[in-house]
Short mmCIF file of N, CA, C and O in Angstrom, two decimals:
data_model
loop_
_atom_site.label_atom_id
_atom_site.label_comp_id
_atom_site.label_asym_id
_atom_site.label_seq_id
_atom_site.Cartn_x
_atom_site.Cartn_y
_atom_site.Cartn_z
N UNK A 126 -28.21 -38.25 -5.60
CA UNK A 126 -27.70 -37.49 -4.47
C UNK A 126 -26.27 -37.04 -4.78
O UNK A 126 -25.28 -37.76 -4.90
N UNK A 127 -26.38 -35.74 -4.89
CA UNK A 127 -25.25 -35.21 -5.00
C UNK A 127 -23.78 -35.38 -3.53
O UNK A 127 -22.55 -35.34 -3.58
N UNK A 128 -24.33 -35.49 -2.89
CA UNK A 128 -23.48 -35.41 -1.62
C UNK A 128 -23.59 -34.01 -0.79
O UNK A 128 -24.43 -33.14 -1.01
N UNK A 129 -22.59 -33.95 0.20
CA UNK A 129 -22.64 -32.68 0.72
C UNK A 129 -22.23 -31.46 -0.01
O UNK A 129 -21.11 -31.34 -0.52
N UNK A 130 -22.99 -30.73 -0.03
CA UNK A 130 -22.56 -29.27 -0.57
C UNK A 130 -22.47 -27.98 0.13
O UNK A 130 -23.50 -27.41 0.49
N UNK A 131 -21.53 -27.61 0.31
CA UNK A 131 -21.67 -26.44 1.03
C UNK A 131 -20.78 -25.16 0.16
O UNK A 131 -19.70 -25.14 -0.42
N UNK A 132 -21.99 -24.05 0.46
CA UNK A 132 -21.99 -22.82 -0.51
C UNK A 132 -21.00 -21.96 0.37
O UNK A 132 -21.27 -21.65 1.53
N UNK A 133 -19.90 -21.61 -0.25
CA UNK A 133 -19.27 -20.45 -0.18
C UNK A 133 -19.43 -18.94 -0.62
O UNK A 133 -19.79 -18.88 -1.80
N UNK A 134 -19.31 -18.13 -0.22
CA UNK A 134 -19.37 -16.77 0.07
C UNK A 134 -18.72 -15.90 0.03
O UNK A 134 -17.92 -15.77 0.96
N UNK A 135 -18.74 -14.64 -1.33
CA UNK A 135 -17.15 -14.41 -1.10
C UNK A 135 -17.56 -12.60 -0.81
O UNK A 135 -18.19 -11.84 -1.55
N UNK A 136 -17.15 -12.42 0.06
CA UNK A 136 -17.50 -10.59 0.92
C UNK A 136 -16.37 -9.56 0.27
O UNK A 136 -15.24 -9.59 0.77
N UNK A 137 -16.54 -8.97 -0.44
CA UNK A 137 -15.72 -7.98 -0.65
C UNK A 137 -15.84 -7.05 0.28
O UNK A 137 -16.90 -6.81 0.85
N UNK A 138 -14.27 -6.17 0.61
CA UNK A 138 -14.62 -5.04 1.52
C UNK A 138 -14.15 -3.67 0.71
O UNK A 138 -13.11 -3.71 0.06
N UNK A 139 -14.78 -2.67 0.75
CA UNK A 139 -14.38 -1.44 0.19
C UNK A 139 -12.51 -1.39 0.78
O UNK A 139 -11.97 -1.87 1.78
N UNK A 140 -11.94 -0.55 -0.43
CA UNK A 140 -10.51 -0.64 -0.64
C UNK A 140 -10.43 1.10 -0.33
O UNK A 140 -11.20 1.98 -0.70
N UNK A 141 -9.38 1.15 0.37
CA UNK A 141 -8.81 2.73 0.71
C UNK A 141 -7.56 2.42 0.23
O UNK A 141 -6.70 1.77 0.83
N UNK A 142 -7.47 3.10 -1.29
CA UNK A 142 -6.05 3.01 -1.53
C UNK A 142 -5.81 4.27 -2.10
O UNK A 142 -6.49 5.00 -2.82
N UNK A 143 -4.11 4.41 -1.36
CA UNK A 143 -3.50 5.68 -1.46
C UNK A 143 -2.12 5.36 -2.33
O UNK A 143 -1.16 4.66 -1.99
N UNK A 144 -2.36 6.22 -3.73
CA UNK A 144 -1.01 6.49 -4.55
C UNK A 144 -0.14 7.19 -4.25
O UNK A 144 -0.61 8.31 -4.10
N UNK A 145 1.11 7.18 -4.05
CA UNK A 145 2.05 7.88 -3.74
C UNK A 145 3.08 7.84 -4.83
O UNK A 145 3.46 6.71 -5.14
N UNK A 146 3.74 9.13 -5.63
CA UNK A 146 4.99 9.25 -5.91
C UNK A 146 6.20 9.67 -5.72
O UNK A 146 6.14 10.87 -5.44
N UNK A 147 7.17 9.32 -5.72
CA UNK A 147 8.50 10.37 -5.24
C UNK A 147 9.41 10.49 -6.63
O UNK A 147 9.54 10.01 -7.76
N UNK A 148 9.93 11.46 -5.74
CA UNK A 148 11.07 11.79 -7.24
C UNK A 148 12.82 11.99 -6.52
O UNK A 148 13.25 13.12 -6.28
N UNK A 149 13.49 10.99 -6.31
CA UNK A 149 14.53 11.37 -5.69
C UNK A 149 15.77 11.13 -6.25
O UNK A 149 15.57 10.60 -7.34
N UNK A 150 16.96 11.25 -6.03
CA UNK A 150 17.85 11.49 -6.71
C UNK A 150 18.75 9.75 -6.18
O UNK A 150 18.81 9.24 -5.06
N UNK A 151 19.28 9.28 -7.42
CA UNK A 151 19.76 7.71 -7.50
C UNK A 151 20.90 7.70 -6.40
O UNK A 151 21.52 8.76 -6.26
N UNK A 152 21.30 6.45 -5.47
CA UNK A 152 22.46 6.72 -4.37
C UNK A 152 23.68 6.53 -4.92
O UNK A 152 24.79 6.80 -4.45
N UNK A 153 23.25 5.77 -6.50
CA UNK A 153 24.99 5.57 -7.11
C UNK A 153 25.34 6.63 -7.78
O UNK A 153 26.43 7.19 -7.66
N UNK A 154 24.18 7.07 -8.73
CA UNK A 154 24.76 7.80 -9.33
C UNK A 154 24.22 8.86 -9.90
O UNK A 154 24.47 9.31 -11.02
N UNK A 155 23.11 9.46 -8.76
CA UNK A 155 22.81 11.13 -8.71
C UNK A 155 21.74 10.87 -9.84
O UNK A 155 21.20 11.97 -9.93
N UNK A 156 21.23 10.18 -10.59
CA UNK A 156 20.47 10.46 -11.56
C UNK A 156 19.15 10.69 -10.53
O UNK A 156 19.04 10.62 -9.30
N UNK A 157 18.19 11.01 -11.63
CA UNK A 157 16.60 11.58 -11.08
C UNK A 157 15.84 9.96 -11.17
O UNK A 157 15.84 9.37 -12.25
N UNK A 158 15.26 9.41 -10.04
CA UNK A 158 14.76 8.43 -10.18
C UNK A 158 13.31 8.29 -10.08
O UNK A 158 13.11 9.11 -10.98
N UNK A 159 12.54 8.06 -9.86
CA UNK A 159 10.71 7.94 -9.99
C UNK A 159 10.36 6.65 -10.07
O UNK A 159 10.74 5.73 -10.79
N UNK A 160 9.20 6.79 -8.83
CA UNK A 160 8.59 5.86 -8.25
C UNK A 160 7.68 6.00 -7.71
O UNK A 160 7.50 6.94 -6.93
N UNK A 161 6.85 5.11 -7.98
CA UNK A 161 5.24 5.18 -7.55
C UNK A 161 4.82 4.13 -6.52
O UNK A 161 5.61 3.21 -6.32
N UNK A 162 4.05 4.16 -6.06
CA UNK A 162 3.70 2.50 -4.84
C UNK A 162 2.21 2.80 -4.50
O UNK A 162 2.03 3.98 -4.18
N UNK A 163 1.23 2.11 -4.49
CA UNK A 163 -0.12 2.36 -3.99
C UNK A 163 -0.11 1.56 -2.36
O UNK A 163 0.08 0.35 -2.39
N UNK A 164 -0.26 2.05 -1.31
CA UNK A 164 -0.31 1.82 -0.17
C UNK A 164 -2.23 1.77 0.14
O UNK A 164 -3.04 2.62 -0.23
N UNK A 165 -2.50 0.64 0.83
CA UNK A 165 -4.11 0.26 0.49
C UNK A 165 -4.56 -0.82 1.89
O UNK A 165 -3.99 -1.86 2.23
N UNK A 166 -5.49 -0.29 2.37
CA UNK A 166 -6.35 -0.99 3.55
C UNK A 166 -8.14 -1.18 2.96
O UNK A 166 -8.63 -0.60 1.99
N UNK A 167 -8.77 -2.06 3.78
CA UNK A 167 -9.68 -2.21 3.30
C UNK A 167 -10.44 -1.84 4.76
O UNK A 167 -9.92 -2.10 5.85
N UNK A 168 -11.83 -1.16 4.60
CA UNK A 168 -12.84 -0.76 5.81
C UNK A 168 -13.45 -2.68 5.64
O UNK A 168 -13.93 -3.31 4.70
N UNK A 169 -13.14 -3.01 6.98
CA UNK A 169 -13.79 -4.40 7.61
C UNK A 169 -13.94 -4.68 8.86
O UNK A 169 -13.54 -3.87 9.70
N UNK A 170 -14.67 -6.10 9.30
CA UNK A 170 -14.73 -5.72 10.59
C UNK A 170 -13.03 -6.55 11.33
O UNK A 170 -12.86 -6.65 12.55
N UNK A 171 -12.19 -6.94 10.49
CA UNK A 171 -11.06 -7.59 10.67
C UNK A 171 -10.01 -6.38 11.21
O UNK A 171 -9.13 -6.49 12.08
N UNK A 172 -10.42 -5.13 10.36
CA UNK A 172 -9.13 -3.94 10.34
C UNK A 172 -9.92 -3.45 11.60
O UNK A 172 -11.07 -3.05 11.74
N UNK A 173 -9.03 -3.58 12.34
CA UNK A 173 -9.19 -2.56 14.30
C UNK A 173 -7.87 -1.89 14.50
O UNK A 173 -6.74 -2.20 14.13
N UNK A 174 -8.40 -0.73 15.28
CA UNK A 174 -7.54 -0.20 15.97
C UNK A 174 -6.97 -0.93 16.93
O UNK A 174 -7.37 -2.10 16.90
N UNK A 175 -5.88 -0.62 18.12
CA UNK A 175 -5.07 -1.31 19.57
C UNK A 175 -6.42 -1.68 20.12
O UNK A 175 -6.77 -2.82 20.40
N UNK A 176 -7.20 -0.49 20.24
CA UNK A 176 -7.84 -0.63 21.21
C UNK A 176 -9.65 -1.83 20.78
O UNK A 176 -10.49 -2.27 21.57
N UNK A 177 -9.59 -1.94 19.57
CA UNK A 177 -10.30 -3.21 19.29
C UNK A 177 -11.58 -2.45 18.54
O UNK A 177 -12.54 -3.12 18.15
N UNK A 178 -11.53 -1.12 18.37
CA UNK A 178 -12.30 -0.55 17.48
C UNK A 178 -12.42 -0.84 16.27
O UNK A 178 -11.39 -1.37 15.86
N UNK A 179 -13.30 -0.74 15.42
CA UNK A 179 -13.02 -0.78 14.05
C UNK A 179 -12.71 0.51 13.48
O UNK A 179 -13.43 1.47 13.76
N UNK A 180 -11.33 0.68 12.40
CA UNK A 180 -10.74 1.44 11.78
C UNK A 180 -11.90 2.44 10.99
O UNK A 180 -12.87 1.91 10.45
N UNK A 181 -11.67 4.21 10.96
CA UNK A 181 -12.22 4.44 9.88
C UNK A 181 -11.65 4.56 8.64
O UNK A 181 -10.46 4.39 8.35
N UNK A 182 -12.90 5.00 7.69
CA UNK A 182 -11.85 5.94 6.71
C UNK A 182 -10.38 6.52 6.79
O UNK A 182 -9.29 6.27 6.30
N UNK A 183 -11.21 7.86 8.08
CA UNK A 183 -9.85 8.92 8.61
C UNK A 183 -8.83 7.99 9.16
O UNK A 183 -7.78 8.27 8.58
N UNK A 184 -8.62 6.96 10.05
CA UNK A 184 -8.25 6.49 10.43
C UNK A 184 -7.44 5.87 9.43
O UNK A 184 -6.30 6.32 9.34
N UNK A 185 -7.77 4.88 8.62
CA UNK A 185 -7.34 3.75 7.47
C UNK A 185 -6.17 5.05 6.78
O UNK A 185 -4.99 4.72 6.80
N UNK A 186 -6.51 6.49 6.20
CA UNK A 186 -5.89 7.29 5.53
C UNK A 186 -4.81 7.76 6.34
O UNK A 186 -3.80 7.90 5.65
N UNK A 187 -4.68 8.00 7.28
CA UNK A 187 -3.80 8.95 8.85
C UNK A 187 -2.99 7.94 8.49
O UNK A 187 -1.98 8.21 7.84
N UNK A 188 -3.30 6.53 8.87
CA UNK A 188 -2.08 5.16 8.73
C UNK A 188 -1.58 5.18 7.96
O UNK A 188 -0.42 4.99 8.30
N UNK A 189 -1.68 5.34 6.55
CA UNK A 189 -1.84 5.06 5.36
C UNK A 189 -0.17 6.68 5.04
O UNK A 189 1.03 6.65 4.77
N UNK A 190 -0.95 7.49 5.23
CA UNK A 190 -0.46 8.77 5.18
C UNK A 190 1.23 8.53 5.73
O UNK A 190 2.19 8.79 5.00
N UNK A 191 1.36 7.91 7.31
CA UNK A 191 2.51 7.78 8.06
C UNK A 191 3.26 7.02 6.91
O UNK A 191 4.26 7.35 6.28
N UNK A 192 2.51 5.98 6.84
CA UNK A 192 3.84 4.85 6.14
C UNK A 192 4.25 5.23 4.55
O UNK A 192 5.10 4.69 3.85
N UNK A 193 3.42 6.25 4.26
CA UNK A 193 3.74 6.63 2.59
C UNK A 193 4.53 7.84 3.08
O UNK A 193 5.15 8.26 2.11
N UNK A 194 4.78 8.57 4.16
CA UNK A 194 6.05 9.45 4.18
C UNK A 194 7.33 8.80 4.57
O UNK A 194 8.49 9.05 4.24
N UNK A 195 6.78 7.83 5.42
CA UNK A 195 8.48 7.21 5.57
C UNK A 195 9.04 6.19 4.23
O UNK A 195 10.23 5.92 4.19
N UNK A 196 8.03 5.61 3.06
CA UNK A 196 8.49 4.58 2.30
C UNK A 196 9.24 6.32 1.29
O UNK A 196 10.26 6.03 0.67
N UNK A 197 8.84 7.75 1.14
CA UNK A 197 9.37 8.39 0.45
C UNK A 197 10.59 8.86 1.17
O UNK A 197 11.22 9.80 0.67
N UNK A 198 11.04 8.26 2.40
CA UNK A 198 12.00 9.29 2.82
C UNK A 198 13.28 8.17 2.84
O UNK A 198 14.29 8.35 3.51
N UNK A 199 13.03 6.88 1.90
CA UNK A 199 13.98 5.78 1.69
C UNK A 199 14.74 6.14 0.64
O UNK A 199 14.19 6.50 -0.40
N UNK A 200 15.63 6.12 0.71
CA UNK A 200 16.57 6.46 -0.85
C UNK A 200 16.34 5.23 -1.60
O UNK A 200 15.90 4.14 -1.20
N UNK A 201 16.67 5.57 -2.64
CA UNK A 201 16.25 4.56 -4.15
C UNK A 201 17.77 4.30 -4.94
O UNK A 201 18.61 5.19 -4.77
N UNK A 202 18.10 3.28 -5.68
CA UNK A 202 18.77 2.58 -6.84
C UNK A 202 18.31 3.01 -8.06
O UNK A 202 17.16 2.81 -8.43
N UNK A 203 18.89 3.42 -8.53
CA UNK A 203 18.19 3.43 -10.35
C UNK A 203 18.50 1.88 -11.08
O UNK A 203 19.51 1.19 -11.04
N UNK A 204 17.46 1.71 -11.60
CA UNK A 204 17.97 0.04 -12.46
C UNK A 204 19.13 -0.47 -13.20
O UNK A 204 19.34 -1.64 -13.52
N UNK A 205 20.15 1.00 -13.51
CA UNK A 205 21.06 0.68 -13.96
C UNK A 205 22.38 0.47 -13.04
O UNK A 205 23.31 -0.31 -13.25
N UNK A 206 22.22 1.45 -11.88
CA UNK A 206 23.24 0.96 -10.64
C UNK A 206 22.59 -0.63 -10.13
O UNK A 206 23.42 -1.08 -9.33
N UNK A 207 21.95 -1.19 -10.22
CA UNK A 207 21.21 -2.31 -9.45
C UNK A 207 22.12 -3.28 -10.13
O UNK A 207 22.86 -4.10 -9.58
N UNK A 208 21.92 -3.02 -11.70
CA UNK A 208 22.34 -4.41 -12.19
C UNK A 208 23.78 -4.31 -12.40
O UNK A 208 24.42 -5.10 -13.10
N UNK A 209 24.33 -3.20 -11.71
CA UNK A 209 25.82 -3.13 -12.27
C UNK A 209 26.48 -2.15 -13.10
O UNK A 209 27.70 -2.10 -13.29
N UNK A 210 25.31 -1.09 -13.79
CA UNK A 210 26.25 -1.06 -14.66
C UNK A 210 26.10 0.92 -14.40
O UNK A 210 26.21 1.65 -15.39
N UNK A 211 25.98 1.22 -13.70
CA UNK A 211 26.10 2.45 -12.90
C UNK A 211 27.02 3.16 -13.18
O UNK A 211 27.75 2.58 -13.98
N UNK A 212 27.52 4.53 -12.85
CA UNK A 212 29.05 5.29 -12.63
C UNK A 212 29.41 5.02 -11.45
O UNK A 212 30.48 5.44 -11.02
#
């Protein structure tokens, strides 16, 4: 006798992921900086709307869409102002 066993289960949910790049100019020191970020929800029955719906596609992308214009409308550091050694 093995003892109790109990089988786990593992559910994947389809992934809605959205790439975004920007190209903006460094705050120390004007250089051209570039940056990428993948912003990503998954269709489940966990992801709801306020109102207790489940999210769609359109839905998951619209969200998705908002927060990837405001993460591009953040100004950026270039790695060399970060660590110091900037103009």
């Amino acid at each position: 006798a093995r003892g109790d066993l109990t089988m786990y289960v593992t559910q994947r949910f389809e992934r809605c992921p959205l790439t975004v790049t920007k190209s903006v100019r460094c705050t120390g020191c004007s250089r051209k900086v570039r940056r990428q970020r993948t912003f990503e929800q998954t269709i489940s029955p966990f992801n709801k709307n306020a109102d207790g719906s489940l999210k769609s596609r359109s839905d998951i992308y619209r969200e998705l869409n908002i927060r990837a214009e405001a993460w591009k409308a953040e100004p950026e550091t270039c790695a060399a102002c970060r660590a110091g050694e900037g103009e």
